[in-house]
């Protein structure tokens, strides 16, 4: 059997019209000779009756301290409802289908409630029903621990479910359906002339996802990379070809010739970050101070980003929601920090920048033309990050998109 794993997000399955479009994509795959395995998210978004956030808010109004175990049981309900409704839709159209929870589909996880990681997949039930000719619909975002507890996989978990099933079934493709036409060169809500890329590499999409692009969860990409299974990002609501995510330099079925003729693949942004600058002593004493600083923040469970270490200073950012806690930890350990709230991280991502001179110069040039100060910068072989004031974030994204992509 040629398996095709198709994942549909909450907006795709939120309405009867959306579910009919989903069913049409599934039926088309079956008619093309694939055995589709469908992964669904909970229906809709916050405020919709069966959305995960709606369920969370309902119980939080009663008690804000519900245990993670009970929260996982609650949060797993949304995908179950969505999956059964999807099976009903397919069967109404005359296509035999069956629904499996994450546990029934063999998604085995660790026991980290609300943020579980998949350990392995036992796809026997999926294979059994597929051999019977049934379209298998699987609840995304959830699994079962080795102790028999229901777990959820954290935000983006349905992508991870689809990727894991794709690897377990040795699928031809893993298709991630969303409400945009593929991996965009920037957030279309900020950049009106953003376009969908025909192809991006595994490394590029991982970096884009880590830096704020919300189309595919990076963990899902890491999983499909294990077997080099091509991943496609498409729109439920159009027939656009979408974006192929695969290894650099490969060609699949002769349809896409992958070249490295572009420097930047996309521009992303992460708002609501806070910059900390902490002066330390120079020399050996300064090294001890820096060790104490980082150890204190680590013990407090505070994740740092955008870290620059100098002989007499440490600069880093944290998410806005933990900034107050970070400030308190620093104060308690004897450090005085200069704190700059209201910042945003903007990233230019592209595997083609490796070894290309002048990329940073172009970034500085673009932002200088817009009178946007750079508060901090860093780089890797595929990404250059700049920290800007949040009020400048959207202008910065548009400026870099013009500089590297649209040229307008």
Coordinates of C-alpha atoms in Angstrom, one line a residue:
X1 CA 0.0 0.0 0.0
X2 CA 1.1 3.5 -0.8
X3 CA 0.3 5.5 2.3
X4 CA -0.3 9.2 2.3
X5 CA -0.7 10.9 5.7
X6 CA -2.9 14.0 5.6
X7 CA -3.1 16.3 8.6
X8 CA -5.9 18.9 8.8
X9 CA -5.8 21.7 11.4
X10 CA -8.6 23.2 13.4
X11 CA -9.7 25.8 10.9
X12 CA -10.0 23.1 8.2
X13 CA -12.4 21.0 10.2
X14 CA -14.3 23.8 12.0
X15 CA -17.4 24.0 9.7
X16 CA -19.4 21.6 7.6
X17 CA -18.2 23.3 4.5
X18 CA -14.6 23.0 5.7
X19 CA -15.1 19.3 6.5
X20 CA -16.5 18.7 3.0
X21 CA -13.4 20.3 1.5
X22 CA -11.2 18.0 3.7
X23 CA -13.2 15.0 2.6
X24 CA -12.7 16.0 -1.0
X25 CA -8.9 16.1 -0.5
X26 CA -9.0 12.7 1.2
X27 CA -11.1 11.1 -1.6
X28 CA -8.9 12.7 -4.3
X29 CA -5.9 11.0 -2.7
X30 CA -7.6 7.7 -2.6
X31 CA -8.6 8.0 -6.2
X32 CA -5.0 8.7 -7.1
X33 CA -4.0 5.3 -5.7
X34 CA -2.9 6.3 -2.2
X35 CA -4.2 4.8 1.1
X36 CA -4.9 8.0 3.0
X37 CA -4.4 8.1 6.8
X38 CA -6.1 11.3 8.1
X39 CA -4.9 13.2 11.2
X40 CA -7.2 15.8 12.7
X41 CA -6.9 18.6 15.2
X42 CA -9.8 19.8 17.4
X43 CA -12.4 21.8 15.6
X44 CA -12.0 25.6 15.5
X45 CA -10.1 28.0 17.7
X46 CA -10.6 29.6 21.1
X47 CA -14.3 30.4 21.6
X48 CA -15.6 27.7 19.2
X49 CA -17.5 25.0 21.2
X50 CA -15.1 22.1 20.9
X51 CA -11.8 23.9 20.5
X52 CA -9.0 22.9 22.9
X53 CA -8.6 26.4 24.3
X54 CA -12.4 26.6 24.9
X55 CA -12.2 23.4 26.9
X56 CA -9.2 24.7 28.9
X57 CA -11.0 28.0 29.7
X58 CA -14.1 26.1 30.8
X59 CA -12.3 24.2 33.5
X60 CA -10.0 27.0 34.5
X61 CA -13.1 29.1 35.4
X62 CA -13.8 26.5 38.1
X63 CA -10.2 25.8 39.3
X64 CA -7.0 27.2 37.9
X65 CA -4.9 24.5 39.5
X66 CA -6.2 21.4 37.8
X67 CA -3.5 18.7 37.6
X68 CA -1.7 18.1 34.3
X69 CA -3.0 14.6 34.2
X70 CA -6.6 15.7 34.3
X71 CA -5.8 18.5 31.8
X72 CA -4.5 16.0 29.3
X73 CA -7.7 13.9 29.6
X74 CA -9.8 17.1 29.0
X75 CA -7.6 18.4 26.1
X76 CA -7.7 15.0 24.3
X77 CA -11.5 15.3 23.9
X78 CA -11.4 18.0 21.1
X79 CA -9.6 15.7 18.7
X80 CA -11.8 12.8 19.5
X81 CA -14.9 14.8 18.7
X82 CA -13.3 16.1 15.5
X83 CA -12.3 12.6 14.4
X84 CA -15.7 11.1 14.9
X85 CA -17.3 13.9 13.0
X86 CA -14.8 13.5 10.1
X87 CA -15.6 9.7 9.9
X88 CA -19.3 10.6 9.8
X89 CA -18.6 13.0 6.9
X90 CA -16.6 10.5 4.9
X91 CA -19.2 7.6 5.4
X92 CA -22.0 9.9 4.4
X93 CA -20.1 10.3 1.1
X94 CA -20.0 6.5 0.7
X95 CA -16.4 5.9 1.9
X96 CA -15.9 3.4 4.7
X97 CA -13.9 5.0 7.5
X98 CA -12.8 4.3 11.1
X99 CA -11.6 6.6 13.9
X100 CA -8.7 5.8 16.2
X101 CA -7.6 7.8 19.3
X102 CA -3.9 8.4 19.6
X103 CA -3.7 5.5 22.0
X104 CA -5.6 3.2 19.7
X105 CA -3.3 4.2 16.8
X106 CA -0.3 3.1 18.8
X107 CA 1.2 6.5 19.6
X108 CA 3.4 5.7 22.6
X109 CA 4.8 8.7 24.6
X110 CA 6.8 9.5 27.7
X111 CA 4.8 10.5 30.8
X112 CA 5.3 14.3 30.5
X113 CA 1.7 15.5 30.8
X114 CA 0.8 18.4 28.4
X115 CA 4.2 18.3 26.7
X116 CA 4.8 14.6 26.0
X117 CA 7.2 13.3 23.4
X118 CA 6.5 10.4 21.1
X119 CA 8.8 7.4 21.9
X120 CA 7.6 5.0 19.3
X121 CA 4.6 4.1 17.1
X122 CA 2.9 0.7 16.9
X123 CA 0.8 1.1 13.8
X124 CA -0.8 -2.4 13.8
X125 CA -4.4 -1.1 14.2
X126 CA -3.9 1.5 11.4
X127 CA -2.5 -1.3 9.1
X128 CA -5.4 -3.6 10.0
X129 CA -8.1 -1.2 9.1
X130 CA -6.2 0.0 6.0
X131 CA -6.0 -3.6 4.7
X132 CA -9.8 -3.7 5.1
X133 CA -10.0 -0.7 2.7
X134 CA -11.1 1.8 5.4
X135 CA -9.9 5.3 5.6
X136 CA -8.3 5.6 9.0
X137 CA -8.9 8.9 10.8
X138 CA -6.5 9.5 13.8
X139 CA -6.8 12.0 16.6
X140 CA -3.8 14.2 16.5
X141 CA -2.1 15.8 19.5
X142 CA -2.4 12.8 21.8
X143 CA -1.0 9.4 22.8
X144 CA -0.6 7.1 25.7
X145 CA 2.3 6.6 28.1
X146 CA 3.8 3.2 28.8
X147 CA 2.0 3.4 32.1
X148 CA -1.4 3.6 30.3
X149 CA -2.0 7.3 30.9
X150 CA -3.5 9.6 28.2
X151 CA -1.0 12.3 27.2
X152 CA -1.0 15.3 24.9
X153 CA 1.9 16.5 22.8
X154 CA 1.9 20.3 23.3
X155 CA 1.1 23.0 20.8
X156 CA 1.6 21.7 17.2
X157 CA 1.2 18.2 18.4
X158 CA -1.1 17.1 15.5
X159 CA 1.8 17.9 13.1
X160 CA 4.0 15.6 15.3
X161 CA 1.3 12.9 15.2
X162 CA 1.2 13.0 11.4
X163 CA 5.0 13.0 11.0
X164 CA 5.3 10.0 13.4
X165 CA 2.7 8.0 11.5
X166 CA 4.3 8.9 8.2
X167 CA 7.6 7.5 9.4
X168 CA 6.0 4.4 11.0
X169 CA 4.0 3.6 7.8
X170 CA 6.9 4.6 5.4
X171 CA 4.4 7.0 3.7
X172 CA 5.0 8.5 0.3
X173 CA 4.3 11.9 1.7
X174 CA 3.1 13.7 4.8
X175 CA 0.8 16.5 3.8
X176 CA 0.1 19.3 6.3
X177 CA -3.1 21.2 5.4
X178 CA -3.6 24.7 6.8
X179 CA -5.4 27.9 5.8
X180 CA -2.5 29.3 3.7
X181 CA -1.1 28.2 0.4
X182 CA 2.2 26.8 1.7
X183 CA 5.3 28.1 3.4
X184 CA 5.1 31.9 2.9
X185 CA 8.1 34.2 2.5
X186 CA 6.6 36.3 5.4
X187 CA 3.4 36.6 7.5
X188 CA 0.9 37.7 4.8
X189 CA -0.9 39.7 7.5
X190 CA 2.2 41.9 7.7
X191 CA 3.6 41.6 4.2
X192 CA 0.9 42.0 1.5
X193 CA 3.1 40.6 -1.3
X194 CA 4.3 37.5 0.6
X195 CA 4.3 34.4 -1.6
X196 CA 4.4 30.7 -1.1
X197 CA 7.7 29.0 -1.7
X198 CA 7.7 26.0 -4.1
X199 CA 10.3 24.2 -2.0
X200 CA 12.2 24.7 1.2
X201 CA 14.7 22.4 2.9
X202 CA 14.2 20.5 6.2
X203 CA 16.8 22.8 7.9
X204 CA 15.1 26.0 6.6
X205 CA 11.6 25.0 7.7
X206 CA 12.9 24.0 11.2
X207 CA 14.6 27.3 11.5
X208 CA 11.5 29.2 10.2
X209 CA 9.3 27.3 12.7
X210 CA 11.6 28.0 15.7
X211 CA 11.7 31.7 14.7
X212 CA 8.0 32.2 14.7
X213 CA 6.5 30.8 11.5
X214 CA 3.5 28.8 12.7
X215 CA 2.8 26.6 9.7
X216 CA 4.6 23.4 10.7
X217 CA 5.9 22.4 14.2
X218 CA 9.7 21.9 14.1
X219 CA 9.5 18.6 16.0
X220 CA 7.4 17.2 13.1
X221 CA 10.1 18.2 10.6
X222 CA 12.7 16.5 12.8
X223 CA 10.7 13.3 12.8
X224 CA 10.2 13.1 9.0
X225 CA 13.9 13.8 8.5
X226 CA 14.7 10.4 10.1
X227 CA 13.5 8.6 6.9
X228 CA 13.8 11.5 4.4
X229 CA 10.0 11.4 3.9
X230 CA 8.9 14.5 1.9
X231 CA 6.5 16.8 3.7
X232 CA 4.1 19.0 1.8
X233 CA 2.4 22.1 3.2
X234 CA -0.9 22.9 1.4
X235 CA -4.2 24.8 1.8
X236 CA -7.4 23.0 2.5
X237 CA -9.3 25.8 0.8
X238 CA -7.5 26.0 -2.6
X239 CA -5.9 23.7 -5.2
X240 CA -2.5 25.5 -5.0
X241 CA 0.4 23.1 -5.2
X242 CA 1.8 24.2 -1.8
X243 CA 5.4 23.9 -0.6
X244 CA 7.5 20.7 -0.7
X245 CA 9.8 20.3 2.3
X246 CA 12.7 17.9 1.6
X247 CA 16.5 17.5 1.7
X248 CA 18.6 20.1 -0.1
X249 CA 19.6 19.0 -3.6
X250 CA 17.0 16.2 -4.1
X251 CA 14.5 15.9 -6.8
X252 CA 11.2 14.0 -6.2
X253 CA 9.3 12.4 -9.1
X254 CA 10.9 14.9 -11.5
X255 CA 8.6 17.7 -10.5
X256 CA 10.9 20.1 -8.7
X257 CA 14.5 20.9 -9.4
X258 CA 15.9 22.1 -6.2
X259 CA 18.5 24.9 -6.5
X260 CA 20.2 27.2 -4.2
X261 CA 19.7 30.4 -6.2
X262 CA 18.1 32.4 -3.4
X263 CA 19.9 33.8 -0.4
X264 CA 16.9 34.2 1.9
X265 CA 13.9 31.9 2.1
X266 CA 11.7 33.8 4.5
X267 CA 11.4 36.5 7.1
X268 CA 9.8 35.6 10.5
X269 CA 9.1 37.4 13.7
X270 CA 8.6 36.7 17.4
X271 CA 6.9 39.5 19.4
X272 CA 6.7 40.1 23.2
X273 CA 10.3 39.5 24.3
X274 CA 12.3 41.4 26.9
X275 CA 16.0 42.2 26.7
X276 CA 18.3 42.0 29.7
X277 CA 21.8 43.5 30.0
X278 CA 23.9 42.5 33.0
X279 CA 27.3 43.9 33.6
X280 CA 29.9 41.6 35.2
X281 CA 33.4 41.9 36.4
X282 CA 36.2 41.2 33.9
X283 CA 38.8 38.4 34.3
X284 CA 38.5 35.2 36.3
X285 CA 36.0 36.8 38.8
X286 CA 33.8 37.8 35.9
X287 CA 33.7 34.2 34.6
X288 CA 32.5 33.0 38.0
X289 CA 29.8 35.7 38.1
X290 CA 28.6 34.7 34.7
X291 CA 28.5 31.0 35.7
X292 CA 26.4 32.0 38.8
X293 CA 24.1 34.1 36.7
X294 CA 23.3 31.4 34.2
X295 CA 23.0 28.7 36.8
X296 CA 20.6 30.8 38.8
X297 CA 18.3 31.4 35.9
X298 CA 18.5 27.7 34.9
X299 CA 17.6 26.5 38.3
X300 CA 14.6 28.8 38.2
X301 CA 13.5 27.1 35.0
X302 CA 13.8 30.2 32.8
X303 CA 14.7 29.6 29.2
X304 CA 17.0 32.2 27.7
X305 CA 17.2 33.2 24.0
X306 CA 19.5 35.5 21.9
X307 CA 22.4 35.1 24.3
X308 CA 25.5 37.2 23.8
X309 CA 28.4 36.8 26.3
X310 CA 31.2 39.4 26.6
X311 CA 34.2 39.6 29.0
X312 CA 32.3 42.1 31.2
X313 CA 28.6 41.8 30.1
X314 CA 25.9 39.3 29.4
X315 CA 23.0 40.1 27.1
X316 CA 20.0 37.9 26.6
X317 CA 16.2 37.9 26.0
X318 CA 13.3 36.1 27.6
X319 CA 9.6 35.8 26.8
X320 CA 7.5 38.6 28.3
X321 CA 5.6 36.3 30.6
X322 CA 8.7 35.3 32.5
X323 CA 10.5 38.6 32.5
X324 CA 9.4 39.6 36.0
X325 CA 10.5 36.2 37.4
X326 CA 13.9 36.6 35.6
X327 CA 14.4 40.0 37.1
X328 CA 13.6 38.7 40.6
X329 CA 16.1 35.8 40.2
X330 CA 18.8 38.3 39.1
X331 CA 18.1 40.6 42.0
X332 CA 18.1 37.7 44.5
X333 CA 21.5 36.6 43.2
X334 CA 23.0 40.0 43.5
X335 CA 22.9 41.2 39.9
X336 CA 21.7 44.6 38.6
X337 CA 20.1 44.3 35.1
X338 CA 19.2 46.9 32.5
X339 CA 15.8 45.7 31.3
X340 CA 14.4 46.7 27.9
X341 CA 10.7 45.6 27.6
X342 CA 8.7 45.7 24.4
X343 CA 11.1 44.0 22.0
X344 CA 10.7 41.7 19.0
X345 CA 13.0 39.2 17.3
X346 CA 13.1 39.4 13.5
X347 CA 14.9 36.6 11.6
X348 CA 16.1 36.2 8.0
X349 CA 16.2 32.5 7.2
X350 CA 17.8 30.8 4.2
X351 CA 20.2 27.9 3.6
X352 CA 21.5 29.9 0.6
X353 CA 23.2 32.6 2.9
X354 CA 25.9 30.1 3.9
X355 CA 29.3 31.5 2.7
X356 CA 27.7 34.5 1.0
X357 CA 29.3 37.8 2.0
X358 CA 27.2 40.9 2.6
X359 CA 24.0 39.5 4.0
X360 CA 24.4 41.3 7.3
X361 CA 25.3 44.5 5.5
X362 CA 22.1 44.2 3.5
X363 CA 20.1 43.8 6.7
X364 CA 21.7 46.8 8.3
X365 CA 21.1 48.8 5.1
X366 CA 17.4 47.9 4.9
X367 CA 16.7 48.7 8.5
X368 CA 18.8 51.9 8.5
X369 CA 16.7 53.2 5.5
X370 CA 13.6 52.8 7.8
X371 CA 15.4 54.3 10.8
X372 CA 15.0 51.1 12.8
X373 CA 17.7 50.7 15.5
X374 CA 19.1 47.2 15.9
X375 CA 19.3 46.4 19.7
X376 CA 21.1 43.1 19.3
X377 CA 22.1 40.6 16.6
X378 CA 23.3 37.1 16.2
X379 CA 23.7 34.6 13.4
X380 CA 24.1 30.9 12.4
X381 CA 24.8 29.3 9.0
X382 CA 21.2 29.6 8.0
X383 CA 19.8 32.5 10.0
X384 CA 20.5 36.1 11.0
X385 CA 18.5 37.5 13.9
X386 CA 18.0 41.1 14.9
X387 CA 16.3 42.5 18.0
X388 CA 14.2 45.6 17.4
X389 CA 11.6 47.5 19.4
X390 CA 8.2 45.8 19.0
X391 CA 6.7 49.0 17.6
X392 CA 9.2 48.6 14.7
X393 CA 8.7 44.9 14.2
X394 CA 6.2 45.0 11.3
X395 CA 8.2 47.7 9.5
X396 CA 11.4 45.6 10.0
X397 CA 9.7 42.5 8.5
X398 CA 8.5 44.5 5.5
X399 CA 11.9 46.2 5.0
X400 CA 13.8 42.9 5.0
X401 CA 11.2 41.2 2.7
X402 CA 11.7 44.0 0.2
X403 CA 15.5 43.8 0.5
X404 CA 15.8 40.1 -0.1
X405 CA 12.6 38.8 -1.7
X406 CA 10.1 41.1 -3.3
X407 CA 12.5 43.9 -4.3
X408 CA 9.5 46.2 -4.4

